[in-house]
Coordinates of C-alpha atoms and ligand atoms in Angstrom, one line a residue:
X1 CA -271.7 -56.7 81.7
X2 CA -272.7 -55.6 77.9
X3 CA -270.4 -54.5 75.2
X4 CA -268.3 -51.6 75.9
X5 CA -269.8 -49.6 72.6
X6 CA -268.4 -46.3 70.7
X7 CA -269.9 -43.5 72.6
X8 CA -271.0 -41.8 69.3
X9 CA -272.7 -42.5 65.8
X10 CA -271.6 -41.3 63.1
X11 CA -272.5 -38.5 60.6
X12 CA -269.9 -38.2 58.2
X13 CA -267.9 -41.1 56.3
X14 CA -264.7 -41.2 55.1
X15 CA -264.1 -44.4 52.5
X16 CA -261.3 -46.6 52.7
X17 CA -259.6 -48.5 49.8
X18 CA -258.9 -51.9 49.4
X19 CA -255.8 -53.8 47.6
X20 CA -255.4 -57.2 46.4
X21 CA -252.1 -58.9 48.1
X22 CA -251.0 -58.7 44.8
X23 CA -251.1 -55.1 44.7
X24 CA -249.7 -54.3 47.9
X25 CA -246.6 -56.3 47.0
X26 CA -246.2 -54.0 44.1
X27 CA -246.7 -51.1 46.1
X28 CA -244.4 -52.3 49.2
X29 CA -241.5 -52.9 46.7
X30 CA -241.8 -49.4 45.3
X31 CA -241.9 -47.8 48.7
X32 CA -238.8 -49.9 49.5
X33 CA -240.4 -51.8 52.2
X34 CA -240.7 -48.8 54.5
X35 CA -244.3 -48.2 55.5
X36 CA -243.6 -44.6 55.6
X37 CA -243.8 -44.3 52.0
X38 CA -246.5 -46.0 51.2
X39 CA -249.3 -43.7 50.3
X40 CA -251.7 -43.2 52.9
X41 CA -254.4 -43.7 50.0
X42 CA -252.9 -47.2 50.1
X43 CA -253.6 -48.5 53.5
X44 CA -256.7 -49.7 54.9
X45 CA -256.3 -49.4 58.6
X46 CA -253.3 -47.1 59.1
X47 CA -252.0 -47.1 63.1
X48 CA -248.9 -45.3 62.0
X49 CA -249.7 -42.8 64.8
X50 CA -252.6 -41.5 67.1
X51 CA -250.9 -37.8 66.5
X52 CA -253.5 -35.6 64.8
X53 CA -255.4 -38.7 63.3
X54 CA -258.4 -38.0 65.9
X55 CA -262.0 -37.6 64.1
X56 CA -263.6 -34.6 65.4
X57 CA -266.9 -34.4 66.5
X58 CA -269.9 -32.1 65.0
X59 CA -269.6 -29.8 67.8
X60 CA -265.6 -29.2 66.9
X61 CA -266.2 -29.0 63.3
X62 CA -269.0 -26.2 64.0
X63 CA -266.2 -24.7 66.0
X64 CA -264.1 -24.5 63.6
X65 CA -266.9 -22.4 61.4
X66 CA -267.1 -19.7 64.6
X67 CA -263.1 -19.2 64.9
X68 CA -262.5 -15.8 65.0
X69 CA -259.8 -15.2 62.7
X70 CA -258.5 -11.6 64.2
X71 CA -254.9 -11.1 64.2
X72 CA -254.7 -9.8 68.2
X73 CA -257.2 -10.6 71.0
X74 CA -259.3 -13.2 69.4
X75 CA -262.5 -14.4 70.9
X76 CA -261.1 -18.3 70.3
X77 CA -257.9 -17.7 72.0
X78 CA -259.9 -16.3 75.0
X79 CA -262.0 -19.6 75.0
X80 CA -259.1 -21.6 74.6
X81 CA -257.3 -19.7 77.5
X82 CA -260.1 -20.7 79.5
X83 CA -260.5 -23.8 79.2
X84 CA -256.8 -24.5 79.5
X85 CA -256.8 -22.6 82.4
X86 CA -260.0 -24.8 84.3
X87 CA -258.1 -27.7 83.3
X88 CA -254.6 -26.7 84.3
X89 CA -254.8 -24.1 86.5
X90 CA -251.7 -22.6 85.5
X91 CA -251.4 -18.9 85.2
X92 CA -250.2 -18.1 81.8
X93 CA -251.5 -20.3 78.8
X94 CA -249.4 -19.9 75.1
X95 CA -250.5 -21.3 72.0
X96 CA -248.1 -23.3 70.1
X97 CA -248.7 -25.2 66.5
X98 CA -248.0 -28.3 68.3
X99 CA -246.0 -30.5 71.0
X100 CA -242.5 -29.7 69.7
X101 CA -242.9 -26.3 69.4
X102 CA -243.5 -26.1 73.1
X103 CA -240.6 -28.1 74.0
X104 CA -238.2 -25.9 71.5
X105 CA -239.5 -22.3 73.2
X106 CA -239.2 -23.6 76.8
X107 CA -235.7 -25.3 76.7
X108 CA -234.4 -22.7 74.5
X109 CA -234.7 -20.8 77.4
X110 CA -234.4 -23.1 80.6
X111 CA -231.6 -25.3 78.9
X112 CA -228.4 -24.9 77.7
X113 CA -224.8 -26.3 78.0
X114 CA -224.3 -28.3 81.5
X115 CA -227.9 -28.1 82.1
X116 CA -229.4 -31.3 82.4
X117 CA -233.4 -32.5 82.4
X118 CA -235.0 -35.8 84.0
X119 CA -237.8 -37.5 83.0
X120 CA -239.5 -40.9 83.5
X121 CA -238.9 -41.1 80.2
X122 CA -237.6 -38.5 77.5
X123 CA -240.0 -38.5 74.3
X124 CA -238.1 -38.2 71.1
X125 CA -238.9 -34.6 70.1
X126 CA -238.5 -33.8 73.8
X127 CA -235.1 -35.4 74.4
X128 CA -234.2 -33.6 70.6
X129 CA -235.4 -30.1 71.8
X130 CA -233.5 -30.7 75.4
X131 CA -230.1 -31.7 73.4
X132 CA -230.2 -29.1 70.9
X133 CA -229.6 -26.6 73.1
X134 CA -226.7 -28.5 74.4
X135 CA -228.2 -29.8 77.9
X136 CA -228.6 -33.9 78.5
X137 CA -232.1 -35.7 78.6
X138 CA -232.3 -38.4 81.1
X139 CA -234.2 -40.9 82.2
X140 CA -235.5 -42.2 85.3
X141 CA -238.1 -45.2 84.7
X142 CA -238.4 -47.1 87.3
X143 CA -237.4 -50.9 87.4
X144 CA -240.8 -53.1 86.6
X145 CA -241.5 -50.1 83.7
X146 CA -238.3 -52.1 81.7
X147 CA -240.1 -55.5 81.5
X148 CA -242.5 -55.8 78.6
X149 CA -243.5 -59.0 80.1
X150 CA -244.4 -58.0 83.6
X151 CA -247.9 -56.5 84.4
X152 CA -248.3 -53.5 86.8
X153 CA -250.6 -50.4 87.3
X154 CA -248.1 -47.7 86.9
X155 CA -245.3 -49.1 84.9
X156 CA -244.9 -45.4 83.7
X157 CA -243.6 -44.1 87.0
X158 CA -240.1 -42.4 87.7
X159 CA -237.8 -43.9 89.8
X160 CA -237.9 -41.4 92.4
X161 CA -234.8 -42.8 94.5
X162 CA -232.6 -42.4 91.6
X163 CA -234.3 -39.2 90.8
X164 CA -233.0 -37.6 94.4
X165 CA -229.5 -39.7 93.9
X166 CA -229.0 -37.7 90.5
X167 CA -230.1 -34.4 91.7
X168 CA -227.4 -34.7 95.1
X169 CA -224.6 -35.8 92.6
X170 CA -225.7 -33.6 89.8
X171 CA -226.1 -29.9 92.0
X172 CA -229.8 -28.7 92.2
X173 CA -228.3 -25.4 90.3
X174 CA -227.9 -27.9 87.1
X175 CA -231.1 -28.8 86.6
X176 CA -233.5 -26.0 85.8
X177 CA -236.9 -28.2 85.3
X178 CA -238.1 -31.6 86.2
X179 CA -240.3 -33.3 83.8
X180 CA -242.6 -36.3 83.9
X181 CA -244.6 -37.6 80.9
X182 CA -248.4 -38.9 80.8
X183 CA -248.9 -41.2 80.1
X184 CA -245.6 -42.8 78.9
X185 CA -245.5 -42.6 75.0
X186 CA -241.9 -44.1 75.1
X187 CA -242.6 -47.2 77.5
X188 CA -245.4 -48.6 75.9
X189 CA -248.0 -45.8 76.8
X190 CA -247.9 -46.6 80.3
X191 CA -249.8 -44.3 83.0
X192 CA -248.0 -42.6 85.9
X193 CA -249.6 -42.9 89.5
X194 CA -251.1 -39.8 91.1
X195 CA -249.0 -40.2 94.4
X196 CA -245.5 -40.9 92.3
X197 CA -246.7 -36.9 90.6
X198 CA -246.8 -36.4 94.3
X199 CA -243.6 -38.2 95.4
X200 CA -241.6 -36.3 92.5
X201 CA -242.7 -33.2 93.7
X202 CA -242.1 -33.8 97.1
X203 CA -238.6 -33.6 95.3
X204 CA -238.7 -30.8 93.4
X205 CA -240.0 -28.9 96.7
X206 CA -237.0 -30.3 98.6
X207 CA -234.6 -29.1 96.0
X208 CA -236.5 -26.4 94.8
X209 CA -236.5 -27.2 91.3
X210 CA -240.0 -26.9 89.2
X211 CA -241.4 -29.2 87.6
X212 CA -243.0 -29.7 84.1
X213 CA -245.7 -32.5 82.8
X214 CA -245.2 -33.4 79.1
X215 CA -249.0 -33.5 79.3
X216 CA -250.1 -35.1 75.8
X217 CA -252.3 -37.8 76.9
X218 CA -253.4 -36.6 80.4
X219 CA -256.9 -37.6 80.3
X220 CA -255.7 -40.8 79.2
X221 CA -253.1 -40.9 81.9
X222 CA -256.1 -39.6 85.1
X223 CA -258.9 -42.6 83.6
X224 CA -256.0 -45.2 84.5
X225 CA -256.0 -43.2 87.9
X226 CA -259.3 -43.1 88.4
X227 CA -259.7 -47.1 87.6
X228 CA -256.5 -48.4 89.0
X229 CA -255.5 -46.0 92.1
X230 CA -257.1 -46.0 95.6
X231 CA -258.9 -43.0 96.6
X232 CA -259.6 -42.0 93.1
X233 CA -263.1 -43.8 92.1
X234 CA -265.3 -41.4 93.1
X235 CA -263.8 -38.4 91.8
X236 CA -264.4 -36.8 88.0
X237 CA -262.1 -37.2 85.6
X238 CA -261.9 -33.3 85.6
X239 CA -261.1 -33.3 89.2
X240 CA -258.5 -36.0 88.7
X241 CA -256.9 -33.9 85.8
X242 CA -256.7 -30.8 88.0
X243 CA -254.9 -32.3 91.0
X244 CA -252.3 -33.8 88.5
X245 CA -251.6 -30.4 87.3
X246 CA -251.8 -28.7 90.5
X247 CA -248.3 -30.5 91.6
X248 CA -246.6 -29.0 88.4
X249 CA -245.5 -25.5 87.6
X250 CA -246.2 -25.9 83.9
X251 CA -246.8 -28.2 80.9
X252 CA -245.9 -28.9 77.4
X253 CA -248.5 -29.9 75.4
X254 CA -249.3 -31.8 72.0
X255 CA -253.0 -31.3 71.0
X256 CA -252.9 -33.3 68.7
X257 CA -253.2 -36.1 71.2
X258 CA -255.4 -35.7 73.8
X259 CA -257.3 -32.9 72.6
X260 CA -258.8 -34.5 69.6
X261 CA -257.6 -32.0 66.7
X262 CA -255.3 -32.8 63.8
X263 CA -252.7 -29.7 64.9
X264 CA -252.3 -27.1 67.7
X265 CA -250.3 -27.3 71.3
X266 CA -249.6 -25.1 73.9
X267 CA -247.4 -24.4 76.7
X268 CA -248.8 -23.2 80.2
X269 CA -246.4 -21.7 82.9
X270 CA -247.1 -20.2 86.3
X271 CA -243.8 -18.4 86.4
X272 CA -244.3 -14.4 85.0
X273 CA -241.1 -13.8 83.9
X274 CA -240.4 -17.3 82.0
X275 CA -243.9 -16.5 80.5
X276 CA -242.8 -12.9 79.7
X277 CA -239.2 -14.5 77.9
X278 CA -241.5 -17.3 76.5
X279 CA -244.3 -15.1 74.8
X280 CA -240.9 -12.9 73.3
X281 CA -240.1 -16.2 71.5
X282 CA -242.9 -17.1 70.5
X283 CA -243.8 -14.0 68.7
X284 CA -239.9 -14.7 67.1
X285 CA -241.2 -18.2 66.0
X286 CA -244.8 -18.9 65.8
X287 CA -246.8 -15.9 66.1
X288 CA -248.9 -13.2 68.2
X289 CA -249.8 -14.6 71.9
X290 CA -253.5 -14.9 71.3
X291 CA -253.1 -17.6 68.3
X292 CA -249.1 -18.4 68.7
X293 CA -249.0 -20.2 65.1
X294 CA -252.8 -21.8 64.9
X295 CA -256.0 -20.5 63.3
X296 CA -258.8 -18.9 65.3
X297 CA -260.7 -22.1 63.7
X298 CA -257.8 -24.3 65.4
X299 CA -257.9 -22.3 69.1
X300 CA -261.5 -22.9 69.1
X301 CA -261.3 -27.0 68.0
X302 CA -259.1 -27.6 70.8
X303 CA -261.3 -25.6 73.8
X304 CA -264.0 -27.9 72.1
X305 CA -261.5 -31.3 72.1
X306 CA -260.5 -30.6 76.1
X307 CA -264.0 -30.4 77.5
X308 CA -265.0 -33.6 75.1
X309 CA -262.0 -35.4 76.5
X310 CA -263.5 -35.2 80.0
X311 CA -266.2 -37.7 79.4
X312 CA -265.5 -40.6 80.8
X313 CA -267.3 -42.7 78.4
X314 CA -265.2 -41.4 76.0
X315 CA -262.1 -42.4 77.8
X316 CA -263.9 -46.1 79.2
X317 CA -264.5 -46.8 75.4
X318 CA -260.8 -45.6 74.6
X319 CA -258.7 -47.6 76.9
X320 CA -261.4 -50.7 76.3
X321 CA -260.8 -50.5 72.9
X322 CA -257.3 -50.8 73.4
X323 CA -257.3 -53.2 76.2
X324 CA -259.6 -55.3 73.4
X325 CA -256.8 -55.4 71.0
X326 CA -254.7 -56.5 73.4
X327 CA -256.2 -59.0 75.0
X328 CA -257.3 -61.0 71.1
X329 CA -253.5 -60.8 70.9
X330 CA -252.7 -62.1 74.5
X331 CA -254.9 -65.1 73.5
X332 CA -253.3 -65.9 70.5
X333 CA -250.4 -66.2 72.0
X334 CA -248.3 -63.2 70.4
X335 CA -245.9 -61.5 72.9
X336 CA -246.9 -57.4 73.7
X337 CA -245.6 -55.4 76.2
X338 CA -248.2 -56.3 79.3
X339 CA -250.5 -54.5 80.1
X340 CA -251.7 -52.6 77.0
X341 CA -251.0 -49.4 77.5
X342 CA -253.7 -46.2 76.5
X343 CA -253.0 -44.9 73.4
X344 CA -251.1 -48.0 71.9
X345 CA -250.1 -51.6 71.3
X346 CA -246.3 -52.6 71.3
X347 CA -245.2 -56.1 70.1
X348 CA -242.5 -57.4 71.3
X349 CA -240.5 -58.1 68.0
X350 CA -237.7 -60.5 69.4
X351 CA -239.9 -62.9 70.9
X352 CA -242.9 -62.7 68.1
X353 CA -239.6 -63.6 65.7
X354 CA -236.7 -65.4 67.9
X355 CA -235.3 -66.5 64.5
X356 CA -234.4 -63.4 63.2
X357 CA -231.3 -61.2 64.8
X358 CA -231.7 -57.4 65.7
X359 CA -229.3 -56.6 62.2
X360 CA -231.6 -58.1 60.1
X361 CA -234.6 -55.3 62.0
X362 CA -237.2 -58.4 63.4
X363 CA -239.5 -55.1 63.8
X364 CA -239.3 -54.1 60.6
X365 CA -240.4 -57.6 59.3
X366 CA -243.5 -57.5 60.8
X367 CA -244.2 -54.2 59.7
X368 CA -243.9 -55.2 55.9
X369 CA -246.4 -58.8 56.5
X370 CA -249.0 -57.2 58.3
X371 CA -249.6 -54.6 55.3
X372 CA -248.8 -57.3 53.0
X373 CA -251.2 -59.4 54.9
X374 CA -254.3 -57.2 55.5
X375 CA -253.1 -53.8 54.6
X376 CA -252.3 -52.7 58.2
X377 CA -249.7 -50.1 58.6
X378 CA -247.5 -49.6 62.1
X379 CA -244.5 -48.5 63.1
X380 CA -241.1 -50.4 63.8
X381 CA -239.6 -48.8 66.9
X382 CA -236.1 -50.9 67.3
X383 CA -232.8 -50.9 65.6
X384 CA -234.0 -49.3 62.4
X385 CA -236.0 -46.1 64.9
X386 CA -232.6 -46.4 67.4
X387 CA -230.4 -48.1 66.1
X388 CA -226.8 -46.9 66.4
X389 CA -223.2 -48.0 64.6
X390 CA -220.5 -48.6 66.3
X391 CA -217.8 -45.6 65.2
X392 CA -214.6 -48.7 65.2
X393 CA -216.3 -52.2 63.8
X394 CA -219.3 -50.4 62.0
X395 CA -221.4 -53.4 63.7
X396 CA -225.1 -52.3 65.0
X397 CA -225.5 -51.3 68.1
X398 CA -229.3 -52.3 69.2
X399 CA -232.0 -50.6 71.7
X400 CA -232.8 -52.6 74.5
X401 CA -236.3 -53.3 73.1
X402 CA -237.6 -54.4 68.9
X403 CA -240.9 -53.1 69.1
X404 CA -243.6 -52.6 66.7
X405 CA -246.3 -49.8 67.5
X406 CA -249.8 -50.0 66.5
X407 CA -251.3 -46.7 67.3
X408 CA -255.0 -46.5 67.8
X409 CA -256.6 -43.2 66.4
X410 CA -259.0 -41.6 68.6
X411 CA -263.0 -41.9 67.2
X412 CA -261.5 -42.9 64.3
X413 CA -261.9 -46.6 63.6
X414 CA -264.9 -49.0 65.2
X415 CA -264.7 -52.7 67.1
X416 CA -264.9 -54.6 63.8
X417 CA -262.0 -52.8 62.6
X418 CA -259.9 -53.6 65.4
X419 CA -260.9 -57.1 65.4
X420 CA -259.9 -57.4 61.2
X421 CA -256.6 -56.0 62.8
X422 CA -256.6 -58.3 65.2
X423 CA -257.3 -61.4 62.5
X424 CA -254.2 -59.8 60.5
X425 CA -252.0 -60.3 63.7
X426 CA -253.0 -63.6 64.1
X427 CA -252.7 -64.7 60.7
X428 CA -249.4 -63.1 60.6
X429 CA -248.3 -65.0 64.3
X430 CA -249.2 -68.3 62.8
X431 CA -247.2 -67.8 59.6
X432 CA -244.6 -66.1 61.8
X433 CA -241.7 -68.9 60.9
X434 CA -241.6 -68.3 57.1
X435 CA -241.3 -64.7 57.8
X436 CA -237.4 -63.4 56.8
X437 CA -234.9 -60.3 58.1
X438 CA -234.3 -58.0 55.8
X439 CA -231.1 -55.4 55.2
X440 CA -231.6 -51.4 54.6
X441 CA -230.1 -50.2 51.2
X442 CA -230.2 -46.8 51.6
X443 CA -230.5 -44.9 55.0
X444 CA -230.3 -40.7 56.0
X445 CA -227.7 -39.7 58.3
X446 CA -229.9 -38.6 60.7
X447 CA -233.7 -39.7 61.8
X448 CA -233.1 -42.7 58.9
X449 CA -236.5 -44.2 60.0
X450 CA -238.8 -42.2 57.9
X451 CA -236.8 -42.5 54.8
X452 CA -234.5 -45.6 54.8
X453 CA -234.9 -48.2 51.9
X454 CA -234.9 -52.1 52.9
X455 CA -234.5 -55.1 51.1
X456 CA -236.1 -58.5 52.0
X457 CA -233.3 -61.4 52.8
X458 CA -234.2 -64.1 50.5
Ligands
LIG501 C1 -246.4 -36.3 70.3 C2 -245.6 -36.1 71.6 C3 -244.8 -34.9 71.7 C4 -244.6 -33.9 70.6 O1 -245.8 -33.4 70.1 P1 -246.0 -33.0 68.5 O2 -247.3 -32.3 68.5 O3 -245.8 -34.2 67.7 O4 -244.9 -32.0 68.2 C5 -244.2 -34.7 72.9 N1 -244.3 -35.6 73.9 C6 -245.0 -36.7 73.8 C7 -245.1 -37.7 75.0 C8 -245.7 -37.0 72.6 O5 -246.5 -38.1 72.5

């Protein structure tokens, strides 16, 4: 078989800078050895996040020059509208700014005190909008999804046993919307089989209860069907995508994922009257219906970005590429959560560093040496992202999992890229015993991630 290759060249450049070690020593000290503030300016490769980091294409940029900008009843809402609407199906499409704003409109309205929501697994803005309002998130993964170490297809699927087991000790009248999440940003980006979409809502029709996809990386999420599922070779991705959606009632919806734009979202219901109580919010909190908080310019990007996301040598390219990353790392030994999952690599921190404990942030460690190392920049997601104290000792409590996230942006970066990155990891891997913990200095009450301050353990 030949090389897997981008499926596009490229017209426009964007340079990146390069730093002596020496340099980003300096510049890791004064951001407190918290990759979140370093400059971007600062980092060579930067898989932070593949959230509105996508490159657009010519055709989405030209878009962006024919957004009609009127206030009501703009001609990019109605191609937007459309195209959501061929991909969805769903009766009633809303603009949002992005993911979150979704999730805040719809649970301000569906949730509430004693309400609770399942999902495979809750993403953190999701499980933040759902307990704002005062409802519980929870999660149903099922068992082999837990095992970083274990290979499956579908390691993103809900447990659908404990789903029904829930809902019979919960009431049916407690639980106002199901949701499931594609693919599986939380579990290590892993996809969720077509018939477990069906099996849920085999569920939801029992118990009449509706259900919701958190939709961000469907196209993603229906290649992995189409490659991995029986039954499903034949079909187009588009056809794929519209059978997942037809088992749901609505979706929340980040474009800044899976519709290759750097902002935008949008909600899509089938109900009337939650669209009718949803619209009223959003004209409280984002904006007129036909642009809900987005730019003509942006409406039309994203009708562009859904039909692009379609291809499927787009998506064979984007899984490849990282599968690719996954599999140098596989060979060299370092521990990732198995198999690679769509959007994202996952290290698993505690086995990469046995030697350092959970309260001296293992994740966090790794972080720090691969930007010293090659100016790579990721994402810790253990005890500093999660981490909890205990309200009697003070001691930390630790998430189950120290993970570090590398984040591929889509279009964005090209196979010799990814294989520096992979030479980083490796380098980093073999040196992995001098590595040291480190202890955070300052932190925020809330969210402390983005801001806290570390210090190296000498
Ligand atoms: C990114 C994301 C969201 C939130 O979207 P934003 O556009 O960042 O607000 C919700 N759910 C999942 C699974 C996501 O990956």
């Amino acid at each position: 078989m030949k090389t897997i290759i981008e499926p596009f060249k490229i017209k426009s450049v964007e340079p990146i800078k390069f730093t002596t070690r020496k340099e980003r020593e300096k510049i890791l000290k004064e951001a407190g050895y918290n990759p979140f503030m370093i400059h971007a300016e600062d980092v060579l490769i930067d898989l932070l996040t593949d959230s509105g980091t996508s490159a657009m294409s010519a055709k989405q940029w030209s878009g962006i020059m024919n957004g009609d900008e009127s206030y009501a009843g703009s001609r990019s809402f109605f191609r937007f509208e459309k195209t959501v609407k061929k991909i969805t199906g769903h009766k009633f499409i809303i603009p949002t700014h992005q993911g979150r704003a979704s999730e805040k409109i719809l649970f301000s309205i569906i949730g509430g005190k004693g309400k609770y929501i399942p999902n495979n697994t809750h993403f953190d803005t999701t499980r933040a909008n759902i307990e704002f309002t005062g409802a519980e998130a929870v999660d149903f993964l099922n068992e082999i999804g837990k095992h970083p170490e274990q290979r499956a297809d579908f390691k993103g699927n809900m447990d659908v046993d404990a789903l029904e087991a829930f809902i019979k000790k919960t009431g049916k009248e407690n639980i106002p919307l199901i949701m499931i999440t594609i693919t599986n940003n939380s579990g290590g980006g892993q996809p969720v089989s077509m018939q477990n979409i069906k099996d849920v809502r085999a569920v939801c029709d029992k118990y009449k209860i509706p259900l919701f996809l958190d939709a961000c990386r469907f196209a993603e999420n229906a290649y992995f069907i189409k490659t991995r599922e029986k039954g499903y070779q034949d079909k187009s991705i588009l056809e794929i995508v519209q059978e997942i959606f037809s088992y749901a009632d609505g979706a929340t919806m980040s474009a800044k994922k899976d519709a290759l734009v750097n902002i935008g979202g949008f909600l899509s219901v089938n109900d009337e009257n939650l669209a009718t109580k949803c619209r009223n919010l959003l004209i409280v909190t984002e904006g007129f219906p036909t642009y809900g908080g987005l730019a003509g310019r942006d409406l039309e990007a994203i009708a562009q970005g859904l039909e692009e996301i379609l291809d499927e040598n787009y998506l064979h390219y984007r899984i490849r590429s990282t599968e690719y990353l996954g599999e140098k790392m596989i060979n060299a030994g370092i521990p990732i959560i198995e198999p690679p999952g769509g959007h994202a690599i996952y290290i698993d921190a505690k086995r990469f560093l046995p030697h350092i404990p959970p309260y001296e942030y293992p994740g966090q460690s790794i972080v720090c040496e691969i930007y010293l190392e090659g100016g790579v920049r990721a994402v810790e997601i253990g005890s500093v992202m999660f981490g909890k104290y205990d309200k009697e000792t003070g001691k930390l409590i630790p998430p189950p999992m120290e993970l570090v996230r590398l984040a591929i942006p889509r279009r964005v970066y090209t196979q010799s890229h990814i294989d520096y990155v992979a030479e980083v990891l490796i380098e980093t891997y073999n040196n992995r015993k001098n590595l040291k913990g480190c202890k955070i200095v300052y932190e925020a009450p809330m969210l402390r991630h983005f801001t806290a301050q570390f210090e190296p353990i000498k």
